mmCIF file of C-alpha atoms in Angstrom:
data_model
loop_
_atom_site.group_PDB
_atom_site.id
_atom_site.type_symbol
_atom_site.label_atom_id
_atom_site.label_comp_id
_atom_site.label_asym_id
_atom_site.label_seq_id
_atom_site.Cartn_x
_atom_site.Cartn_y
_atom_site.Cartn_z
ATOM 1 C CA ASP A 15 -35.092 54.537 43.007
ATOM 2 C CA ILE A 16 -34.557 51.014 42.029
ATOM 3 C CA ASP A 17 -31.632 50.660 44.215
ATOM 4 C CA THR A 18 -33.279 51.069 47.084
ATOM 5 C CA VAL A 19 -36.583 48.946 46.457
ATOM 6 C CA LEU A 20 -34.050 46.037 45.772
ATOM 7 C CA GLU A 21 -31.872 46.825 48.906
ATOM 8 C CA ASN A 22 -35.322 46.136 50.897
ATOM 9 C CA VAL A 23 -36.593 43.449 49.926
ATOM 10 C CA SER A 24 -36.325 39.857 49.805
ATOM 11 C CA GLY A 25 -38.282 38.660 46.602
ATOM 12 C CA LEU A 26 -40.401 40.348 43.536
ATOM 13 C CA LEU A 27 -43.658 39.201 42.357
ATOM 14 C CA PHE A 28 -44.533 40.632 38.750
ATOM 15 C CA SER A 29 -48.678 40.176 39.280
ATOM 16 C CA GLY A 30 -51.490 39.869 36.479
ATOM 17 C CA SER A 31 -53.129 42.921 35.936
ATOM 18 C CA VAL A 32 -56.108 44.035 33.290
ATOM 19 C CA SER A 33 -54.040 46.433 31.665
ATOM 20 C CA ASN A 34 -51.440 45.286 28.797
ATOM 21 C CA ILE A 35 -48.038 45.919 27.877
ATOM 22 C CA HIS A 36 -48.329 48.452 25.533
ATOM 23 C CA PRO A 37 -47.100 47.188 21.882
ATOM 24 C CA SER A 38 -44.492 49.641 21.448
ATOM 25 C CA PHE A 39 -42.419 47.987 24.301
ATOM 26 C CA TYR A 40 -42.183 44.889 21.531
ATOM 27 C CA GLY A 41 -41.544 46.779 18.102
ATOM 28 C CA ASP A 42 -45.266 47.083 17.113
ATOM 29 C CA VAL A 43 -46.300 49.946 15.862
ATOM 30 C CA HIS A 44 -49.598 49.826 16.104
ATOM 31 C CA ALA A 45 -51.419 51.417 18.259
ATOM 32 C CA GLY A 46 -52.604 49.411 21.838
ATOM 33 C CA ASP A 47 -56.479 48.163 22.816
ATOM 34 C CA GLY A 48 -56.782 50.707 25.477
ATOM 35 C CA LEU A 49 -56.679 48.702 28.339
ATOM 36 C CA GLU A 50 -52.412 50.034 28.010
ATOM 37 C CA ASP A 51 -50.299 51.528 31.779
ATOM 38 C CA LYS A 52 -46.719 52.551 30.439
ATOM 39 C CA ASP A 53 -46.049 54.067 33.764
ATOM 40 C CA ARG A 54 -46.745 50.545 34.629
ATOM 41 C CA ASP A 55 -44.223 48.770 32.066
ATOM 42 C CA ALA A 56 -41.714 51.478 32.250
ATOM 43 C CA THR A 57 -41.131 50.500 35.816
ATOM 44 C CA SER A 58 -41.480 46.738 35.860
ATOM 45 C CA LEU A 59 -39.269 46.376 33.157
ATOM 46 C CA ARG A 60 -36.219 48.412 34.711
ATOM 47 C CA LEU A 61 -36.964 46.712 38.194
ATOM 48 C CA MET A 62 -37.114 42.815 36.402
ATOM 49 C CA ALA A 63 -33.848 43.540 34.721
ATOM 50 C CA ALA A 64 -32.180 45.138 37.690
ATOM 51 C CA ALA A 65 -33.457 42.109 39.963
ATOM 52 C CA ILE A 66 -32.602 39.129 38.041
ATOM 53 C CA GLU A 67 -28.980 40.601 37.916
ATOM 54 C CA ARG A 68 -28.502 41.098 41.464
ATOM 55 C CA GLY A 69 -29.799 38.116 42.322
ATOM 56 C CA VAL A 70 -33.269 38.984 43.685
ATOM 57 C CA PRO A 71 -35.986 35.768 43.274
ATOM 58 C CA VAL A 72 -38.295 36.744 40.513
ATOM 59 C CA LEU A 73 -42.021 35.457 39.497
ATOM 60 C CA GLY A 74 -44.035 36.930 36.782
ATOM 61 C CA ILE A 75 -47.103 36.160 36.769
ATOM 62 C CA CYS A 76 -49.944 36.425 34.058
ATOM 63 C CA ARG A 77 -48.775 40.038 32.794
ATOM 64 C CA GLY A 78 -45.619 39.320 35.023
ATOM 65 C CA ILE A 79 -44.681 36.475 32.341
ATOM 66 C CA GLN A 80 -45.624 38.826 29.472
ATOM 67 C CA GLU A 81 -42.836 41.772 30.817
ATOM 68 C CA MET A 82 -40.110 39.048 31.646
ATOM 69 C CA ASN A 83 -40.614 37.662 27.670
ATOM 70 C CA VAL A 84 -40.626 41.555 26.719
ATOM 71 C CA LEU A 85 -37.621 42.677 28.826
ATOM 72 C CA TYR A 86 -35.760 39.781 26.968
ATOM 73 C CA GLY A 87 -36.867 41.388 23.746
ATOM 74 C CA GLY A 88 -39.521 38.804 22.895
ATOM 75 C CA THR A 89 -43.398 39.480 21.638
ATOM 76 C CA LEU A 90 -46.777 38.456 22.619
ATOM 77 C CA HIS A 91 -50.216 37.717 20.193
ATOM 78 C CA ARG A 92 -52.317 40.894 21.339
ATOM 79 C CA GLN A 93 -55.277 38.161 20.591
ATOM 80 C CA VAL A 94 -54.458 34.750 21.558
ATOM 81 C CA HIS A 95 -57.671 33.556 20.319
ATOM 82 C CA GLU A 96 -57.107 34.746 16.256
ATOM 83 C CA VAL A 97 -54.352 32.831 16.313
ATOM 84 C CA PRO A 98 -55.319 29.875 14.115
ATOM 85 C CA GLY A 99 -55.058 26.554 16.682
ATOM 86 C CA ARG A 100 -54.909 28.410 19.856
ATOM 87 C CA LEU A 101 -57.945 27.811 22.459
ATOM 88 C CA ASP A 102 -59.352 30.641 23.719
ATOM 89 C CA HIS A 103 -57.551 31.831 27.273
ATOM 90 C CA ARG A 104 -59.353 34.943 28.316
ATOM 91 C CA GLU A 105 -61.890 35.214 31.192
ATOM 92 C CA LYS A 106 -65.337 34.517 30.894
ATOM 93 C CA PRO A 107 -67.477 37.410 31.598
ATOM 94 C CA ASP A 108 -69.808 37.699 34.382
ATOM 95 C CA VAL A 109 -68.499 34.222 35.031
ATOM 96 C CA GLU A 110 -67.975 33.311 39.344
ATOM 97 C CA ASP A 111 -64.384 33.311 40.636
ATOM 98 C CA ASP A 112 -64.294 29.763 41.297
ATOM 99 C CA ILE A 113 -65.308 28.765 38.064
ATOM 100 C CA CYS A 114 -63.227 31.115 35.851
ATOM 101 C CA TYR A 115 -60.356 30.605 38.268
ATOM 102 C CA ALA A 116 -60.306 26.395 38.188
ATOM 103 C CA PRO A 117 -58.073 24.982 35.679
ATOM 104 C CA VAL A 118 -59.234 24.085 32.410
ATOM 105 C CA HIS A 119 -56.766 23.204 30.110
ATOM 106 C CA ARG A 120 -53.662 21.212 30.144
ATOM 107 C CA ILE A 121 -49.553 22.108 29.867
ATOM 108 C CA ARG A 122 -46.365 19.831 29.398
ATOM 109 C CA LEU A 123 -43.411 20.459 31.663
ATOM 110 C CA THR A 124 -40.139 20.933 30.035
ATOM 111 C CA GLU A 125 -37.885 17.684 30.766
ATOM 112 C CA GLY A 126 -35.734 18.789 33.123
ATOM 113 C CA GLY A 127 -36.840 22.483 32.950
ATOM 114 C CA ILE A 128 -37.335 24.437 36.478
ATOM 115 C CA LEU A 129 -40.672 23.354 36.534
ATOM 116 C CA HIS A 130 -40.268 19.608 35.815
ATOM 117 C CA GLY A 131 -37.832 19.633 38.696
ATOM 118 C CA ILE A 132 -39.935 21.353 40.729
ATOM 119 C CA HIS A 133 -43.603 19.658 40.160
ATOM 120 C CA GLY A 134 -41.943 15.741 39.343
ATOM 121 C CA VAL A 135 -44.605 15.396 36.992
ATOM 122 C CA SER A 136 -44.332 15.778 33.138
ATOM 123 C CA GLU A 137 -48.189 17.368 32.950
ATOM 124 C CA LEU A 138 -50.145 20.007 35.221
ATOM 125 C CA ASN A 139 -53.865 21.385 35.081
ATOM 126 C CA VAL A 140 -53.979 24.774 35.410
ATOM 127 C CA ASN A 141 -56.468 27.660 35.028
ATOM 128 C CA SER A 142 -56.494 30.046 32.000
ATOM 129 C CA LEU A 143 -57.070 33.802 32.495
ATOM 130 C CA HIS A 144 -55.297 35.561 30.013
ATOM 131 C CA GLY A 145 -56.385 37.797 26.299
ATOM 132 C CA GLN A 146 -52.671 38.258 25.202
ATOM 133 C CA GLY A 147 -49.309 35.342 25.364
ATOM 134 C CA ILE A 148 -46.179 34.616 24.120
ATOM 135 C CA ASP A 149 -45.485 34.946 20.479
ATOM 136 C CA ARG A 150 -41.828 34.845 19.851
ATOM 137 C CA VAL A 151 -39.657 33.837 22.861
ATOM 138 C CA GLY A 152 -37.169 36.609 23.738
ATOM 139 C CA GLU A 153 -33.277 35.965 23.750
ATOM 140 C CA GLY A 154 -31.542 33.867 27.060
ATOM 141 C CA LEU A 155 -35.198 32.718 28.264
ATOM 142 C CA LEU A 156 -36.141 28.729 28.606
ATOM 143 C CA VAL A 157 -39.539 27.644 27.836
ATOM 144 C CA GLU A 158 -40.336 25.752 30.993
ATOM 145 C CA ALA A 159 -44.248 24.670 29.636
ATOM 146 C CA VAL A 160 -46.476 24.933 26.844
ATOM 147 C CA ALA A 161 -50.210 24.301 26.996
ATOM 148 C CA GLU A 162 -51.987 21.708 24.701
ATOM 149 C CA ASP A 163 -52.399 23.971 22.215
ATOM 150 C CA GLY A 164 -49.170 25.124 21.895
ATOM 151 C CA GLN A 165 -49.595 28.501 23.783
ATOM 152 C CA ILE A 166 -45.985 29.052 26.003
ATOM 153 C CA GLU A 167 -47.442 29.078 29.187
ATOM 154 C CA ALA A 168 -43.996 29.769 31.048
ATOM 155 C CA ILE A 169 -40.675 30.206 30.518
ATOM 156 C CA SER A 170 -37.036 30.983 32.573
ATOM 157 C CA VAL A 171 -34.156 32.903 32.690
ATOM 158 C CA LYS A 172 -31.395 30.686 31.358
ATOM 159 C CA ASP A 173 -28.070 30.912 33.948
ATOM 160 C CA ALA A 174 -30.215 33.383 35.593
ATOM 161 C CA LYS A 175 -28.392 34.301 39.577
ATOM 162 C CA ASN A 176 -31.797 32.644 41.394
ATOM 163 C CA PHE A 177 -34.953 31.887 41.062
ATOM 164 C CA ALA A 178 -36.519 33.597 37.847
ATOM 165 C CA VAL A 179 -39.412 32.389 36.759
ATOM 166 C CA GLY A 180 -42.491 33.179 35.123
ATOM 167 C CA VAL A 181 -46.161 31.683 34.284
ATOM 168 C CA GLN A 182 -49.550 32.683 32.311
ATOM 169 C CA TRP A 183 -51.393 30.774 34.902
ATOM 170 C CA HIS A 184 -52.418 31.522 38.328
ATOM 171 C CA PRO A 185 -51.283 30.086 41.039
ATOM 172 C CA GLU A 186 -51.268 32.474 43.436
ATOM 173 C CA TYR A 187 -55.373 31.215 43.422
ATOM 174 C CA HIS A 188 -56.198 29.355 46.143
ATOM 175 C CA PRO A 189 -52.942 27.205 46.228
ATOM 176 C CA LYS A 190 -53.580 25.642 49.571
ATOM 177 C CA GLU A 191 -56.737 23.654 48.229
ATOM 178 C CA ASN A 192 -54.743 23.063 44.813
ATOM 179 C CA PRO A 193 -51.322 21.131 45.601
ATOM 180 C CA ASP A 194 -49.913 21.782 42.265
ATOM 181 C CA TYR A 195 -50.079 25.583 42.881
ATOM 182 C CA ASP A 196 -48.875 25.104 46.651
ATOM 183 C CA ILE A 197 -45.958 23.179 45.342
ATOM 184 C CA PHE A 198 -44.789 25.850 42.814
ATOM 185 C CA ILE A 199 -45.196 28.989 45.391
ATOM 186 C CA ARG A 200 -43.761 27.571 48.184
ATOM 187 C CA ALA A 201 -40.887 26.829 45.928
ATOM 188 C CA PHE A 202 -40.438 30.755 45.117
ATOM 189 C CA HIS A 203 -41.116 31.250 48.999
ATOM 190 C CA LYS A 204 -38.013 29.092 49.341
ATOM 191 C CA ALA A 205 -35.764 30.945 47.646
ATOM 192 C CA VAL A 206 -37.029 33.852 48.951
ATOM 193 C CA ARG A 207 -36.324 33.022 52.501
ATOM 194 C CA GLU A 208 -32.698 31.362 51.080
ATOM 195 C CA TYR A 209 -31.894 35.372 49.941
ATOM 196 C CA GLN A 210 -32.985 37.182 52.787
ATOM 197 C CA LYS A 211 -30.552 34.288 54.899
ATOM 198 C CA LYS A 212 -27.834 35.220 52.627
ATOM 199 C CA LYS A 213 -28.118 38.661 52.812
ATOM 200 C CA TRP A 214 -29.396 39.605 56.024
ATOM 201 C CA GLY A 215 -28.093 37.039 58.220
#
């Protein structure tokens, strides 16, 4: 019951996952790769749409940014590393988390965008743990950041009533040890607190 859920939350974070969005949700007729979760797809896309429409703050991380893009009619590269000119953004197997989640490439923030306003800089170093990524950007979305290889790394919902941002990296990983991640997470928290105060006083 989505209405009941949204009546009882002050913000929503759509997290990463080992599963990928089933390609049928963005018009790809080819079979998936065995790591899908259609139940999550069906739930997350409806929940995200209703939350954004209601003005509930929304943050999408990794799979969450991909869900946001698909929700607005965008498509995904199913294997980013096979796209000519792209880096291999995948997590390295059997490598410790502190190494996997370390910042490994730079992104350029869109001047005048939400992330640019939050961070006050034009570039950040971020981690990279994804095999899929945005191909065609969904209608009504703004590109907030692009990696050095041209891969889209952050988006926002144009004219959203509240915070509605997706990022491909993982700012939730030890944010207190990474000031850039901490600033971003605190911006989401601020939107959640303000929504909560407005709703419940």
